[in-house]
Tab-separated table of C-alpha atoms in Angstrom:
chain	number	residue	atom	x	y	z
A	1238	MET	CA	94.629	114.711	73.153
A	1239	ARG	CA	97.253	116.257	70.923
A	1240	LYS	CA	94.485	117.063	68.460
A	1241	PHE	CA	93.720	120.074	70.653
A	1242	LEU	CA	97.112	121.675	70.042
A	1243	PRO	CA	96.262	123.176	66.623
A	1244	ALA	CA	93.604	125.236	68.395
A	1245	LEU	CA	96.401	127.522	69.495
A	1246	SER	CA	97.056	130.325	67.085
A	1247	ALA	CA	100.117	130.277	64.859
A	1248	ALA	CA	101.004	133.707	66.172
A	1249	VAL	CA	101.275	132.399	69.738
A	1250	LEU	CA	103.409	129.473	68.649
A	1251	LEU	CA	105.806	131.677	66.676
A	1252	ALA	CA	106.085	134.241	69.427
A	1253	THR	CA	106.836	131.719	72.143
A	1254	ALA	CA	109.330	129.822	70.020
A	1255	GLY	CA	111.356	132.952	69.387
A	1256	CYS	CA	112.096	133.934	72.993
A	1257	ALA	CA	112.811	130.612	74.699
A	1258	GLY	CA	115.887	130.594	76.876
A	1259	SER	CA	116.823	134.219	76.211
A	1260	ASP	CA	117.694	134.967	79.848
A	1261	ALA	CA	121.419	134.128	79.535
A	1262	GLY	CA	123.651	136.220	81.743
A	1263	SER	CA	120.752	137.883	83.549
A	1264	ASN	CA	121.173	139.159	87.098
A	1265	GLY	CA	117.417	139.332	87.548
A	1266	PRO	CA	115.118	136.696	89.013
A	1267	ILE	CA	115.330	133.059	87.978
A	1268	VAL	CA	111.932	132.258	86.495
A	1269	VAL	CA	110.618	128.779	87.259
A	1270	GLY	CA	107.186	127.608	86.131
A	1271	SER	CA	104.615	124.877	86.596
A	1272	VAL	CA	101.371	123.785	84.948
A	1273	ASN	CA	98.711	122.606	87.367
A	1274	ALA	CA	95.100	121.581	87.807
A	1275	LEU	CA	94.090	124.509	90.022
A	1276	SER	CA	90.462	124.555	88.888
A	1277	GLY	CA	88.122	122.147	87.133
A	1278	ALA	CA	86.702	118.757	88.013
A	1279	ALA	CA	89.831	117.476	89.829
A	1280	THR	CA	92.249	119.931	91.443
A	1281	PHE	CA	95.751	119.463	92.877
A	1282	PRO	CA	96.822	122.864	94.227
A	1283	GLU	CA	99.023	121.620	97.058
A	1284	ALA	CA	101.966	120.581	94.859
A	1285	SER	CA	102.606	124.026	93.404
A	1286	GLN	CA	101.793	125.678	96.739
A	1287	ALA	CA	104.451	123.551	98.435
A	1288	ALA	CA	107.001	124.269	95.705
A	1289	LYS	CA	106.353	127.990	96.094
A	1290	ALA	CA	106.838	127.721	99.854
A	1291	VAL	CA	110.258	126.121	99.301
A	1292	PHE	CA	111.280	128.823	96.836
A	1293	ASP	CA	109.953	131.604	99.101
A	1294	ALA	CA	112.034	130.239	101.970
A	1295	ALA	CA	115.100	130.146	99.718
A	1296	ASN	CA	114.471	133.723	98.623
A	1297	ALA	CA	114.163	134.850	102.240
A	1298	ALA	CA	117.578	133.300	102.877
A	1299	GLY	CA	119.207	135.225	100.018
A	1300	GLY	CA	118.161	133.252	96.946
A	1301	VAL	CA	120.579	131.373	94.717
A	1302	ASN	CA	123.876	133.191	94.260
A	1303	GLY	CA	122.049	136.419	95.060
A	1304	ARG	CA	119.256	135.804	92.542
A	1305	LYS	CA	115.656	135.256	93.642
A	1306	ILE	CA	113.362	132.529	92.336
A	1307	GLU	CA	110.266	133.901	90.610
A	1308	TYR	CA	107.754	131.057	90.604
A	1309	LYS	CA	104.886	131.008	88.103
A	1310	ALA	CA	102.150	128.423	88.770
A	1311	ILE	CA	99.697	128.410	85.844
A	1312	ASP	CA	96.247	126.780	85.862
A	1313	ASP	CA	95.418	124.265	83.131
A	1314	LYS	CA	91.770	123.982	84.324
A	1315	GLY	CA	91.847	120.297	83.442
A	1316	ASP	CA	91.373	121.356	79.831
A	1317	PRO	CA	93.723	120.333	76.968
A	1318	ALA	CA	93.688	123.727	75.224
A	1319	ALA	CA	94.252	125.531	78.521
A	1320	ALA	CA	97.110	123.159	79.375
A	1321	ALA	CA	98.823	123.922	76.066
A	1322	ALA	CA	98.317	127.662	76.526
A	1323	ALA	CA	99.605	127.519	80.113
A	1324	ALA	CA	102.844	125.865	79.012
A	1325	ARG	CA	103.391	128.458	76.298
A	1326	GLU	CA	102.715	131.273	78.718
A	1327	VAL	CA	105.323	130.185	81.235
A	1328	VAL	CA	107.878	128.662	78.828
A	1329	GLY	CA	107.685	131.186	76.002
A	1330	GLY	CA	106.215	134.321	77.546
A	1331	ASP	CA	107.875	134.149	80.972
A	1332	ARG	CA	111.060	132.464	79.680
A	1333	ALA	CA	111.225	129.939	82.524
A	1334	VAL	CA	114.497	128.042	82.908
A	1335	ALA	CA	112.612	124.884	83.995
A	1336	LEU	CA	109.249	123.624	85.210
A	1337	VAL	CA	109.116	122.402	88.803
A	1338	GLY	CA	106.304	121.050	90.973
A	1339	SER	CA	103.585	120.660	88.333
A	1340	SER	CA	100.561	118.497	89.149
A	1341	SER	CA	97.971	117.783	86.465
A	1342	LEU	CA	95.939	114.951	85.009
A	1343	ILE	CA	96.741	115.847	81.406
A	1344	GLU	CA	99.539	118.351	80.948
A	1345	CYS	CA	102.420	115.928	80.316
A	1346	GLU	CA	100.668	114.369	77.343
A	1347	ILE	CA	99.613	117.734	75.996
A	1348	ASN	CA	102.995	119.452	76.377
A	1349	GLU	CA	105.727	116.813	76.120
A	1350	LYS	CA	106.595	117.587	72.483
A	1351	TYR	CA	106.534	121.331	73.119
A	1352	TYR	CA	109.008	120.911	75.980
A	1353	GLU	CA	111.297	118.956	73.675
A	1354	GLN	CA	111.048	121.662	71.012
A	1355	GLN	CA	111.815	124.387	73.543
A	1356	LYS	CA	114.611	122.349	75.162
A	1357	ILE	CA	113.186	122.825	78.628
A	1358	LEU	CA	112.978	120.189	81.372
A	1359	SER	CA	110.072	119.550	83.730
A	1360	MET	CA	110.175	118.055	87.246
A	1361	PRO	CA	106.514	117.453	88.191
A	1362	GLY	CA	105.709	117.122	91.854
A	1363	ILE	CA	103.015	114.639	90.879
A	1364	GLY	CA	103.163	112.913	87.516
A	1365	VAL	CA	99.867	111.290	86.521
A	1366	ASP	CA	99.396	110.575	82.832
A	1367	PRO	CA	101.639	108.064	81.001
A	1368	ALA	CA	103.590	110.758	79.112
A	1369	CYS	CA	104.966	112.027	82.423
A	1370	PHE	CA	106.997	108.818	82.621
A	1371	SER	CA	107.916	108.295	78.974
A	1372	SER	CA	109.334	111.649	77.872
A	1373	PRO	CA	113.046	112.569	77.792
A	1374	ASN	CA	112.181	116.065	79.078
A	1375	ILE	CA	109.910	115.134	82.010
A	1376	ALA	CA	110.992	113.414	85.227
A	1377	PRO	CA	108.413	113.358	88.071
A	1378	VAL	CA	109.538	112.946	91.663
A	1379	ASN	CA	106.669	110.615	92.569
A	1380	VAL	CA	106.132	106.905	91.953
A	1381	GLY	CA	103.138	107.491	89.703
A	1382	PRO	CA	99.940	105.453	89.397
A	1383	PHE	CA	101.472	102.702	87.269
A	1384	HIS	CA	104.347	101.681	89.545
A	1385	ASP	CA	101.849	102.263	92.360
A	1386	MET	CA	99.639	99.582	90.798
A	1387	THR	CA	102.560	97.142	90.612
A	1388	LEU	CA	103.485	97.861	94.238
A	1389	THR	CA	99.981	97.363	95.614
A	1390	LEU	CA	99.680	94.064	93.736
A	1391	LEU	CA	103.069	92.944	95.085
A	1392	TYR	CA	101.989	93.728	98.619
A	1393	GLY	CA	98.723	91.868	98.158
A	1394	SER	CA	100.209	88.709	96.680
A	1395	GLU	CA	103.615	88.516	98.374
A	1396	VAL	CA	102.941	89.994	101.835
A	1397	LEU	CA	99.221	89.400	102.376
A	1398	LYS	CA	99.463	86.102	100.431
A	1399	GLN	CA	96.305	86.795	98.459
A	1400	ASP	CA	95.750	84.432	95.530
A	1401	ASP	CA	92.429	85.516	94.041
A	1402	ILE	CA	93.233	89.138	93.158
A	1403	CYS	CA	91.037	91.055	90.724
A	1404	ALA	CA	91.247	94.517	89.184
A	1405	LEU	CA	88.596	97.167	88.609
A	1406	LEU	CA	90.161	99.903	86.484
A	1407	GLU	CA	88.914	103.430	85.885
A	1408	ILE	CA	90.413	104.415	82.541
A	1409	ALA	CA	90.877	108.006	81.407
A	1410	GLY	CA	92.419	108.875	78.052
A	1411	ASN	CA	95.170	106.499	76.947
A	1412	THR	CA	96.009	105.052	80.385
A	1413	LEU	CA	94.810	101.471	79.821
A	1414	PRO	CA	98.065	100.232	78.180
A	1415	ALA	CA	100.080	101.716	81.046
A	1416	TYR	CA	97.950	99.963	83.661
A	1417	GLN	CA	98.127	96.737	81.679
A	1418	ALA	CA	101.924	97.070	81.627
A	1419	ALA	CA	101.933	97.646	85.403
A	1420	ILE	CA	99.897	94.493	85.950
A	1421	GLY	CA	102.164	92.671	83.505
A	1422	GLU	CA	105.205	93.749	85.522
A	1423	TRP	CA	103.650	92.205	88.635
A	1424	THR	CA	102.972	88.990	86.700
A	1425	LYS	CA	106.563	88.914	85.433
A	1426	ILE	CA	107.925	89.294	88.975
A	1427	THR	CA	105.588	86.830	90.703
A	1428	GLY	CA	104.376	84.497	87.971
A	1429	LYS	CA	100.814	85.210	89.101
A	1430	LYS	CA	97.846	86.501	87.135
A	1431	LEU	CA	94.660	88.342	87.973
A	1432	LYS	CA	91.573	86.232	88.530
A	1433	TYR	CA	89.327	88.866	86.932
A	1434	LEU	CA	89.751	92.246	85.241
A	1435	ASP	CA	87.131	94.888	84.445
A	1436	SER	CA	88.461	98.021	82.744
A	1437	THR	CA	85.026	99.581	82.173
A	1438	VAL	CA	84.561	101.069	85.639
A	1439	PRO	CA	83.602	104.746	85.249
A	1440	TYR	CA	85.064	107.771	86.957
A	1441	GLY	CA	82.418	109.511	89.034
A	1442	GLY	CA	79.956	106.642	88.756
A	1443	SER	CA	76.597	107.090	90.464
A	1444	ASP	CA	76.284	103.412	91.426
A	1445	TYR	CA	79.131	100.888	91.537
A	1446	THR	CA	76.914	97.990	92.601
A	1447	PRO	CA	76.967	96.169	89.210
A	1448	TYR	CA	80.769	96.151	89.134
A	1449	ILE	CA	81.005	94.946	92.725
A	1450	VAL	CA	78.441	92.183	92.130
A	1451	LYS	CA	80.394	90.895	89.098
A	1452	ALA	CA	83.699	90.933	90.995
A	1453	ARG	CA	82.210	89.016	93.906
A	1454	ALA	CA	80.656	86.463	91.549
A	1455	ALA	CA	84.077	86.007	89.913
A	1456	GLY	CA	85.476	84.786	93.237
A	1457	CYS	CA	87.669	87.780	94.037
A	1458	LYS	CA	89.213	87.804	97.511
A	1459	ALA	CA	91.162	91.028	96.943
A	1460	ILE	CA	90.547	93.900	94.533
A	1461	THR	CA	92.972	96.457	93.173
A	1462	VAL	CA	91.432	99.708	91.956
A	1463	ASN	CA	92.873	103.035	90.736
A	1464	PRO	CA	90.150	105.355	92.030
A	1465	VAL	CA	89.868	108.932	93.163
A	1466	GLU	CA	88.532	109.264	96.701
A	1467	PRO	CA	84.779	109.713	96.011
A	1468	ASP	CA	84.754	106.725	93.662
A	1469	SER	CA	86.516	104.490	96.156
A	1470	ILE	CA	84.121	105.511	98.909
A	1471	GLY	CA	81.225	104.595	96.621
A	1472	GLN	CA	82.806	101.230	95.785
A	1473	LEU	CA	83.400	100.302	99.419
A	1474	LYS	CA	79.862	101.316	100.330
A	1475	ALA	CA	78.501	99.219	97.455
A	1476	ALA	CA	80.428	96.201	98.748
A	1477	GLN	CA	79.139	96.795	102.251
A	1478	ALA	CA	75.562	97.037	100.970
A	1479	GLN	CA	76.032	93.626	99.326
A	1480	GLY	CA	77.290	92.166	102.595
A	1481	TRP	CA	80.754	91.686	101.087
A	1482	THR	CA	82.833	92.537	104.122
A	1483	ASP	CA	85.714	90.070	103.786
A	1484	VAL	CA	87.304	91.527	100.647
A	1485	THR	CA	90.771	93.134	100.787
A	1486	TRP	CA	91.216	96.426	98.931
A	1487	LEU	CA	94.590	97.065	97.258
A	1488	LEU	CA	94.399	100.735	96.315
A	1489	LEU	CA	96.728	103.544	95.200
A	1490	THR	CA	98.066	106.699	96.822
A	1491	SER	CA	95.172	108.582	95.198
A	1492	VAL	CA	92.960	107.676	98.183
A	1493	TYR	CA	95.555	108.383	100.869
A	1494	SER	CA	94.116	111.255	102.871
A	1495	GLU	CA	92.751	111.879	106.338
A	1496	ASN	CA	89.361	112.833	104.884
A	1497	TYR	CA	89.117	109.465	103.141
A	1498	ALA	CA	89.932	107.636	106.365
A	1499	LYS	CA	87.224	109.550	108.217
A	1500	ALA	CA	84.688	108.718	105.496
A	1501	ILE	CA	85.271	104.939	105.598
A	1502	SER	CA	83.515	103.074	108.404
A	1503	ASN	CA	83.693	99.571	106.919
A	1504	ALA	CA	86.925	98.818	105.057
A	1505	GLY	CA	86.198	95.111	104.621
A	1506	ALA	CA	89.352	93.111	105.319
A	1507	GLY	CA	91.356	96.322	105.081
A	1508	VAL	CA	92.374	99.007	102.620
A	1509	TYR	CA	96.070	98.824	101.774
A	1510	VAL	CA	98.010	101.545	99.951
A	1511	PRO	CA	101.706	101.928	99.055
A	1512	ALA	CA	102.283	105.582	99.993
A	1513	GLU	CA	104.470	107.232	97.347
A	1514	PHE	CA	106.313	109.263	99.977
A	1515	TYR	CA	106.930	108.531	103.649
A	1516	PRO	CA	103.435	108.403	105.205
A	1517	PHE	CA	102.453	111.918	106.261
A	1518	THR	CA	99.961	110.558	108.814
A	1519	ASP	CA	102.909	109.327	110.905
A	1520	ALA	CA	103.100	112.688	112.668
A	1521	ALA	CA	106.221	111.956	114.714
A	1522	ALA	CA	108.340	110.716	111.808
A	1523	PRO	CA	111.700	112.546	111.537
A	1524	ALA	CA	111.626	112.005	107.746
A	1525	ASN	CA	108.781	114.504	107.352
A	1526	LYS	CA	109.767	117.026	110.022
A	1527	ASP	CA	111.032	119.861	107.793
A	1528	TRP	CA	108.199	119.400	105.305
A	1529	ARG	CA	105.536	119.420	108.026
A	1530	GLU	CA	106.932	122.579	109.584
A	1531	LEU	CA	107.085	124.435	106.250
A	1532	MET	CA	103.562	123.343	105.294
A	1533	ALA	CA	102.188	124.396	108.707
A	1534	LYS	CA	103.900	127.778	108.434
A	1535	ASN	CA	102.307	128.374	105.030
A	1536	LYS	CA	98.938	126.776	105.885
A	1537	ILE	CA	99.294	124.163	103.124
A	1538	PRO	CA	97.450	120.844	103.578
A	1539	LEU	CA	99.514	117.836	104.579
A	1540	THR	CA	99.007	115.542	101.579
A	1541	SER	CA	101.035	113.425	99.183
A	1542	PHE	CA	100.593	116.231	96.644
A	1543	SER	CA	102.319	118.780	98.871
A	1544	GLN	CA	105.068	116.238	99.591
A	1545	GLY	CA	105.702	115.906	95.860
A	1546	GLY	CA	105.814	119.649	95.237
A	1547	TYR	CA	108.104	120.170	98.229
A	1548	LEU	CA	110.551	117.514	97.053
A	1549	ALA	CA	110.593	118.729	93.451
A	1550	ALA	CA	111.532	122.238	94.570
A	1551	LYS	CA	114.066	120.917	97.086
A	1552	TYR	CA	115.797	118.763	94.474
A	1553	PHE	CA	115.795	121.618	91.981
A	1554	LEU	CA	117.373	124.032	94.450
A	1555	ALA	CA	120.090	121.505	95.248
A	1556	VAL	CA	120.993	121.333	91.558
A	1557	LEU	CA	120.908	125.136	91.130
A	1558	ARG	CA	123.170	125.663	94.123
A	1559	GLY	CA	125.711	123.274	92.671
A	1560	MET	CA	125.935	125.196	89.392
A	1561	LYS	CA	128.696	127.601	88.427
A	1562	GLY	CA	128.288	130.484	85.996
A	1563	ASP	CA	125.078	131.653	84.357
A	1564	ILE	CA	121.736	130.148	85.306
A	1565	THR	CA	119.809	129.846	82.054
A	1566	ARG	CA	117.502	127.293	80.497
A	1567	GLU	CA	120.420	125.758	78.664
A	1568	THR	CA	122.716	125.544	81.691
A	1569	VAL	CA	119.942	124.333	83.991
A	1570	SER	CA	119.006	121.584	81.530
A	1571	LYS	CA	122.662	120.545	81.324
A	1572	ALA	CA	122.952	120.473	85.111
A	1573	LEU	CA	119.806	118.339	85.481
A	1574	ARG	CA	121.005	115.928	82.816
A	1575	GLU	CA	124.372	115.584	84.580
A	1576	MET	CA	123.188	115.684	88.214
A	1577	LYS	CA	124.095	112.978	90.679
A	1578	PRO	CA	121.263	111.089	92.422
A	1579	ILE	CA	119.798	112.838	95.471
A	1580	SER	CA	118.574	110.717	98.398
A	1581	ASP	CA	115.952	111.903	100.870
A	1582	PRO	CA	114.306	110.076	103.800
A	1583	MET	CA	110.891	111.074	102.441
A	1584	VAL	CA	111.318	108.704	99.487
A	1585	GLY	CA	112.502	105.140	99.027
A	1586	THR	CA	114.604	105.672	95.899
A	1587	PRO	CA	117.048	108.477	95.004
A	1588	TYR	CA	115.981	111.116	92.496
A	1589	VAL	CA	117.957	111.846	89.348
A	1590	PHE	CA	116.868	113.506	86.128
A	1591	GLY	CA	119.699	112.286	83.961
A	1592	PRO	CA	120.006	111.754	80.194
A	1593	ALA	CA	117.510	108.879	79.814
A	1594	GLN	CA	114.789	108.914	77.174
A	1595	ALA	CA	112.172	108.043	79.821
A	1596	HIS	CA	112.005	108.688	83.565
A	1597	HIS	CA	110.139	106.258	85.802
A	1598	ASP	CA	112.776	105.600	88.435
A	1599	ASN	CA	110.862	106.029	91.715
A	1600	THR	CA	109.908	102.429	92.439
A	1601	ALA	CA	109.285	102.365	96.207
A	1602	GLY	CA	106.197	102.810	98.356
A	1603	TRP	CA	105.588	102.571	102.095
A	1604	PRO	CA	102.658	100.221	102.858
A	1605	ILE	CA	99.913	101.678	105.022
A	1606	LYS	CA	96.574	100.258	106.147
A	1607	LEU	CA	93.079	101.490	106.920
A	1608	ALA	CA	91.137	98.978	109.028
A	1609	THR	CA	87.401	98.742	109.604
A	1610	GLY	CA	86.319	101.093	112.376
A	1611	ALA	CA	89.745	102.728	112.682
A	1612	ASN	CA	89.131	105.895	110.637
A	1613	LYS	CA	92.880	106.408	110.504
A	1614	TRP	CA	95.859	105.167	108.552
A	1615	ASP	CA	98.488	102.999	110.235
A	1616	LEU	CA	101.885	101.827	109.030
A	1617	ALA	CA	101.673	98.331	107.577
A	1618	ALA	CA	105.439	97.836	107.225
A	1619	GLN	CA	108.715	98.845	108.804
A	1620	ASP	CA	110.474	99.676	105.565
A	1621	TRP	CA	109.896	100.577	101.930
A	1622	LEU	CA	108.381	98.080	99.532
A	1623	ARG	CA	110.359	98.172	96.281
A	1624	ILE	CA	109.766	96.832	92.804
A	1625	PRO	CA	112.629	94.384	92.134
A	1626	LYS	CA	114.924	95.285	89.267
A	1627	GLN	CA	114.362	93.062	86.250
């Protein structure tokens, strides 16, 4: 995808490079940015909306040392050139001190080198593509799809005691090696291997019957998939049409929503997901109380995406409020590199940016289950499921 970067004009690149971090000593607003999929084929607006709600609440309470947060959420339209331009707009043009709460399918891969060049750090609310978890300048607050894959496999084999587990993978861009590594991590921990793997499953397929028929013929008793909601609904309906109603589905947080639960009438032997944050469908949970109230006040959907954006902004504010002296890109980056881990009941592992060359430290999910005929998610565990340290 980096081949799209030269499409940006040299004039834009030179202009943005010249003004990065020039807000030192300012008494004006603290500019914070994010790059998000706000339009296009797949949108994730809740993360940046939730981050903005956190910053708006902080501003209403007096800001940070008397300075207000000016939050700039830029749309990448799901397009590589637009993602590159969005980063340059907020980093170079708006002189942001950091990026917080981003949620995009592609922007980490497109912009990771630019962030390194501009010496700016990014805290995505939802990291998706592999570069989000392999860059020294990007540290998402969420588990991510790859640890999510390891977690769902661990739950299937170690808790549900499934032996014949198969994988149907929907691969976009360069994600196949990352999913293979996630499966390899599960194998390293358990000594077990997949019975069958098909990495040719398409996103937005019109008919998943051929893939389901092959998986059933391979003897699969449980299937792990990395789908978006419409694809998963199509896959479960294809299985039902084939009379395959005793298969267990080990899915990712990408299908965890109330709309998905309402759309599934036959979940086979159950759909299991390791929620990346404390399950938002547990309405009475104290862990989510403040988040739920802020989202309700701002009419933001209760989703894992809004949980991620909320936490990213909350963590960032905690670091800002612990700083002394000027708040600039340079000082903010230093503070994030040197921050101490922050624990929160909404997540199973503490968050820290730190000095590492890669950031993939959130390794806990809370197992939840969708049963046939239930049309709602239920807790499937009493505590976090964690990937053991190797």
